[in-house]
Amino acid sequence: MQQKSKLVPFFHYFPNSNEDILRLHAFGHSVLNGYRKSCWYEEEIEENLRWSFALNSILHTGATPFQDIALLDTKPFGKALVIDGKLQSAETDEFIYHECLVHPSLLHHSNPKSIFIMGGGEGSTARELLRHRTVEKVVMCDIDEEVVEFCKSYLTVNSEAFCDPRLELIINDARAELEHREEQYDVIIGDLADPIEGGPCYKLYTKSFYEFTVKPRLTKEGIFVTQAGPAGIFSHTEVFSCIYNTLRQVFKYVVPYSAHIPSYADTWGWILASDTPFELSAEELDLRIKQRITGENRYLDGKTFSSASTLSKAVRKSMVNETHVYTEGTARFIYGHGHGSAYKLN
């Protein structure tokens, strides 16, 4: 964790614990009379780049055996969930991430009935899956029970999903759970934390994991999809391109796609993989959306997916030329464990 710094004229302050954050929250509302003051969330995206926005309040902070969690009420993005100093999702735009993660894989499958989610403790991925009329069973496997219970309590938008009888919630390591299960799934979804140095999730982005754990648990026409980190013009070489290349070593057909998510301050990436080709046109995707999905998507339709899977010239060239294969010994990481979760007053 970062060490405390002294207060300076612009009242920068970096908390060293959840108690410090709460004290800082109170400090911002009770002192500095005569000054305009507010509390800010700040995340260090790169060594020389930080992203910050104003808070209305800090709703909750806590720590589990696995990670630190916070729920913030932000001025630009509504309620925001932060885990280990990294923004996970924000109320106003999480639908972009979760519609992109879930719907392309299920729409490209001829009849998706059984789904396995690696991670997904927030509940939003399950929410989107359960909108599909064909889905009969969703297994959500998250390692951190306290985060799941936290999200159940505070993210009421997903309450209905958590109560759906089609959802089976398992508290376990996703790798261990998949390895001991004998059943196969039509779609497996990687809604995991980013691969961060020192974190546990990077092992679930490796060639061996995809080849020997994920692929055997897919049905014949099964589809795997994973979130794959930042996919911007400069940031895509962190992990997006090598996760794509790694999946190309395991599956016959691999499709990378991306979308801008305002609260992430970047374009984000996902990757579809299967041994069955992805051949649906925008019009065919729209027809399946109409036939299969309850309610209306806010972001994704056929044309949007066609656009999302058409990467820019520079990124396409970089992806094609990527040679790095993700293994436990040659892992790449996104910037940051412990660099975020900073708050400042000004």
XYZ file of C-alpha atoms in Angstrom:
346
model
C 0.000 0.000 0.000
C 1.071 3.558 -0.517
C 2.500 5.451 2.407
C 0.905 8.583 3.771
C 2.231 11.848 2.445
C 2.226 15.150 4.258
C -0.570 17.608 3.553
C 0.568 20.160 1.011
C -1.043 23.482 0.011
C -3.441 21.782 -2.408
C -4.382 19.225 0.263
C -3.204 16.106 -1.566
C -3.528 13.114 0.730
C -3.009 9.438 0.019
C -4.635 7.127 2.589
C -2.830 4.126 3.956
C -5.898 2.167 5.109
C -9.686 2.041 4.970
C -9.745 3.953 8.273
C -7.675 6.712 6.682
C -10.155 6.907 3.807
C -13.056 7.294 6.211
C -11.181 9.916 8.236
C -10.356 11.750 5.035
C -14.012 11.647 4.036
C -15.003 13.265 7.322
C -12.110 15.720 7.064
C -13.329 16.910 3.679
C -16.723 17.853 5.064
C -15.816 19.289 8.442
C -12.703 21.448 8.149
C -10.990 23.836 5.796
C -13.624 26.481 6.490
C -13.576 29.213 3.892
C -12.169 26.907 1.200
C -14.071 25.278 -1.616
C -13.499 21.609 -0.945
C -14.503 18.224 -2.312
C -13.294 14.645 -2.196
C -11.764 13.085 -5.299
C -11.047 9.552 -6.429
C -7.754 9.220 -8.243
C -6.350 6.198 -10.046
C -2.854 5.927 -11.436
C -3.299 4.463 -14.919
C 0.343 4.785 -15.917
C 3.451 6.135 -14.228
C 2.834 9.613 -15.635
C -0.940 9.489 -16.076
C -3.693 9.707 -13.488
C -7.466 9.713 -13.837
C -9.617 11.421 -11.220
C -13.182 12.494 -10.626
C -15.170 14.142 -7.878
C -17.099 12.225 -5.226
C -20.362 13.001 -3.535
C -19.476 10.548 -0.788
C -17.708 7.310 0.129
C -20.544 4.866 0.736
C -18.594 1.901 2.044
C -15.076 0.537 2.380
C -13.905 -2.851 3.502
C -11.262 -5.530 3.154
C -11.555 -9.252 2.488
C -8.847 -11.922 2.705
C -8.323 -11.404 -1.023
C -8.769 -7.695 -1.777
C -9.774 -4.216 -0.648
C -13.184 -2.948 -1.769
C -14.906 0.411 -1.835
C -18.217 1.738 -3.079
C -18.066 5.389 -4.078
C -20.831 7.798 -5.027
C -19.165 9.717 -7.846
C -20.405 12.912 -9.428
C -19.856 11.977 -13.104
C -20.498 8.206 -13.035
C -22.869 7.462 -10.125
C -22.059 4.549 -7.818
C -18.681 3.011 -8.606
C -17.163 -0.238 -7.364
C -13.417 -0.128 -6.708
C -11.360 -3.238 -5.928
C -7.689 -3.052 -5.006
C -7.484 0.517 -6.207
C -8.887 -0.281 -9.654
C -12.281 0.906 -10.831
C -14.319 -2.205 -11.714
C -17.605 -0.704 -12.851
C -19.636 2.466 -12.628
C -23.387 2.855 -12.537
C -23.738 5.057 -15.611
C -21.724 2.996 -18.106
C -21.278 -0.567 -16.799
C -23.881 -1.662 -19.354
C -21.317 -1.087 -22.127
C -18.827 -3.506 -20.584
C -21.349 -6.181 -19.650
C -23.365 -6.138 -22.882
C -20.120 -6.443 -24.846
C -18.832 -9.252 -22.641
C -21.997 -11.341 -22.691
C -24.144 -10.937 -25.782
C -21.775 -11.546 -28.732
C -20.862 -15.038 -27.486
C -24.441 -16.117 -26.784
C -25.785 -14.639 -30.018
C -23.181 -16.425 -32.121
C -24.031 -19.770 -30.484
C -26.900 -21.650 -32.112
C -28.614 -22.560 -28.830
C -26.778 -21.534 -25.636
C -28.273 -23.278 -22.609
C -25.486 -23.714 -20.050
C -23.026 -20.966 -19.126
C -20.046 -20.821 -16.758
C -18.805 -17.454 -15.456
C -15.284 -17.224 -14.115
C -15.469 -14.368 -11.614
C -18.412 -12.043 -12.082
C -19.075 -11.500 -8.370
C -20.666 -8.130 -9.063
C -23.648 -9.927 -10.610
C -23.943 -7.812 -13.768
C -22.657 -10.547 -16.086
C -25.235 -12.970 -14.688
C -27.908 -10.283 -15.107
C -27.183 -9.960 -18.824
C -26.956 -13.728 -19.337
C -30.304 -14.343 -17.693
C -32.007 -12.033 -20.192
C -31.473 -14.759 -22.816
C -34.528 -16.978 -23.201
C -32.471 -20.029 -24.225
C -30.384 -20.028 -21.041
C -31.291 -22.782 -18.596
C -28.322 -22.717 -16.210
C -25.684 -20.168 -15.230
C -22.840 -21.175 -12.920
C -21.089 -18.151 -11.427
C -17.808 -19.041 -9.724
C -16.102 -16.279 -7.753
C -13.309 -16.766 -5.238
C -14.333 -13.964 -2.867
C -17.561 -14.580 -0.965
C -17.349 -11.249 0.843
C -17.264 -9.306 -2.434
C -20.272 -11.252 -3.695
C -22.212 -10.507 -0.501
C -21.096 -6.881 -0.650
C -22.429 -6.555 -4.214
C -25.670 -8.296 -3.293
C -26.208 -5.733 -0.556
C -25.167 -2.559 -2.345
C -25.743 -3.096 -6.089
C -29.514 -3.403 -6.114
C -29.636 -3.319 -9.933
C -28.568 -6.991 -9.844
C -30.883 -8.184 -7.067
C -33.203 -9.972 -9.481
C -30.317 -11.862 -11.078
C -29.044 -13.139 -7.736
C -32.550 -14.445 -6.957
C -33.037 -16.181 -10.335
C -33.373 -19.981 -9.858
C -31.263 -20.572 -12.992
C -28.213 -19.086 -11.234
C -25.902 -21.398 -9.286
C -23.410 -19.447 -7.174
C -20.147 -21.190 -6.310
C -17.469 -19.726 -4.048
C -14.206 -21.203 -5.283
C -11.188 -20.606 -7.468
C -12.492 -20.763 -11.052
C -9.605 -22.891 -12.246
C -10.082 -25.490 -9.513
C -13.840 -25.528 -10.098
C -13.539 -26.103 -13.839
C -10.890 -28.780 -13.366
C -13.020 -30.931 -11.080
C -16.314 -30.517 -12.951
C -17.175 -33.088 -15.602
C -20.011 -31.215 -17.323
C -19.476 -29.090 -20.410
C -20.819 -25.630 -21.160
C -22.032 -23.905 -24.299
C -20.317 -20.682 -23.281
C -17.557 -19.968 -20.747
C -17.050 -16.335 -19.791
C -13.921 -14.847 -18.253
C -15.136 -11.895 -16.178
C -11.910 -11.777 -14.229
C -9.808 -9.048 -12.721
C -7.055 -7.752 -14.965
C -3.738 -9.613 -14.971
C -1.765 -7.618 -12.418
C 1.686 -8.498 -11.138
C 1.356 -10.119 -7.736
C -2.334 -10.869 -8.243
C -3.869 -14.336 -8.609
C -5.792 -13.824 -11.853
C -2.938 -13.714 -14.361
C -2.738 -17.525 -14.302
C -6.233 -17.627 -15.840
C -4.972 -15.909 -19.006
C -2.325 -18.496 -19.905
C -2.102 -20.868 -22.873
C -2.056 -23.918 -20.597
C -5.206 -22.796 -18.811
C -7.063 -22.177 -22.069
C -5.859 -25.439 -23.599
C -6.172 -27.884 -20.720
C -8.894 -26.386 -18.507
C -11.206 -24.143 -20.535
C -11.398 -25.896 -23.898
C -12.184 -29.393 -22.517
C -15.131 -27.912 -20.603
C -16.732 -26.495 -23.766
C -19.309 -28.356 -25.831
C -18.489 -29.149 -29.475
C -19.733 -25.769 -30.730
C -18.833 -24.005 -27.497
C -17.565 -20.439 -27.291
C -15.131 -18.862 -24.872
C -15.073 -15.118 -24.262
C -12.872 -13.113 -21.951
C -12.371 -9.529 -20.986
C -8.877 -8.711 -22.179
C -7.881 -5.407 -20.645
C -7.203 -1.983 -22.154
C -7.386 -1.927 -25.955
C -6.551 1.663 -26.791
C -4.190 2.835 -29.492
C -1.302 2.855 -26.998
C -2.541 0.582 -24.195
C -3.478 -2.517 -26.248
C 0.088 -3.878 -26.163
C -0.041 -4.288 -22.373
C -2.105 -7.503 -22.421
C -4.829 -7.316 -25.115
C -2.615 -8.279 -28.052
C -0.850 -11.151 -26.298
C -4.089 -12.621 -24.888
C -5.391 -12.560 -28.464
C -2.262 -14.294 -29.773
C -2.386 -16.845 -26.956
C -5.964 -17.798 -27.778
C -4.978 -18.177 -31.446
C -2.670 -21.006 -30.357
C -5.618 -22.896 -28.829
C -8.739 -22.126 -30.922
C -9.309 -22.077 -34.698
C -11.362 -18.870 -34.746
C -10.527 -15.858 -32.568
C -12.207 -12.427 -32.788
C -10.956 -9.396 -30.822
C -13.285 -6.438 -30.341
C -13.352 -3.247 -28.302
C -15.441 -0.316 -27.079
C -14.804 2.959 -25.303
C -15.897 2.975 -21.651
C -15.917 6.533 -20.268
C -15.320 5.644 -16.610
C -12.284 3.533 -17.577
C -10.750 6.497 -19.434
C -9.830 4.122 -22.248
C -11.027 1.732 -24.914
C -11.581 -1.767 -23.499
C -11.108 -5.147 -25.147
C -12.775 -8.556 -25.249
C -11.916 -11.677 -27.234
C -14.176 -14.421 -28.611
C -12.709 -17.866 -29.303
C -14.149 -21.091 -30.704
C -13.504 -23.947 -33.091
C -16.718 -22.939 -34.887
C -16.513 -19.876 -37.154
C -18.224 -16.579 -36.290
C -20.199 -15.899 -39.450
C -23.337 -13.935 -38.498
C -24.021 -10.650 -40.274
C -25.225 -7.535 -38.466
C -28.758 -8.247 -39.664
C -28.638 -11.839 -38.397
C -27.370 -10.662 -35.021
C -30.232 -8.156 -34.801
C -32.743 -10.903 -35.563
C -31.349 -13.111 -32.809
C -31.410 -10.178 -30.382
C -35.095 -9.699 -31.134
C -35.883 -13.414 -30.844
C -33.798 -14.304 -27.812
C -33.255 -11.378 -25.462
C -35.776 -10.037 -22.976
C -35.784 -6.256 -22.831
C -33.779 -3.876 -24.976
C -30.000 -3.546 -25.125
C -28.757 -0.046 -24.434
C -25.479 -0.397 -26.304
C -25.034 -3.511 -28.415
C -26.749 -4.389 -31.682
C -25.561 -5.985 -34.914
C -23.967 -2.866 -36.390
C -22.314 -2.013 -33.080
C -20.654 -5.427 -32.897
C -19.526 -5.172 -36.523
C -17.963 -1.819 -35.694
C -16.470 -3.059 -32.403
C -14.766 -6.003 -34.133
C -13.263 -3.731 -36.812
C -10.172 -2.484 -35.049
C -8.156 0.521 -36.172
C -5.350 0.068 -38.685
C -2.599 0.523 -36.104
C -4.135 -1.923 -33.620
C -4.899 -4.496 -36.347
C -1.310 -4.410 -37.541
C -0.021 -4.766 -34.005
C -2.360 -7.679 -33.263
C -1.357 -9.572 -36.414
C 2.332 -9.104 -35.650
C 2.071 -10.088 -31.969
C 4.214 -13.138 -31.211
C 4.112 -13.238 -27.407
C 2.305 -16.218 -25.874
C 0.971 -15.761 -22.347
C 2.359 -18.290 -19.875
C 2.922 -18.202 -16.142
C 6.627 -17.679 -16.761
C 6.239 -15.044 -19.497
C 3.173 -13.176 -18.246
C 2.460 -9.561 -19.121
C 0.629 -7.276 -16.718
C -1.333 -4.083 -16.819
C 0.032 -1.177 -14.828
C -0.710 -1.074 -11.243
C -1.592 -3.154 -8.158
C -1.740 -0.736 -5.258
C -1.153 2.358 -7.383
C -4.784 3.468 -7.283
C -7.243 4.110 -4.509
C -5.911 7.593 -3.925
C -8.163 10.377 -2.768
C -7.393 14.049 -2.680
C -9.031 17.192 -1.390
C -9.027 20.471 -3.215
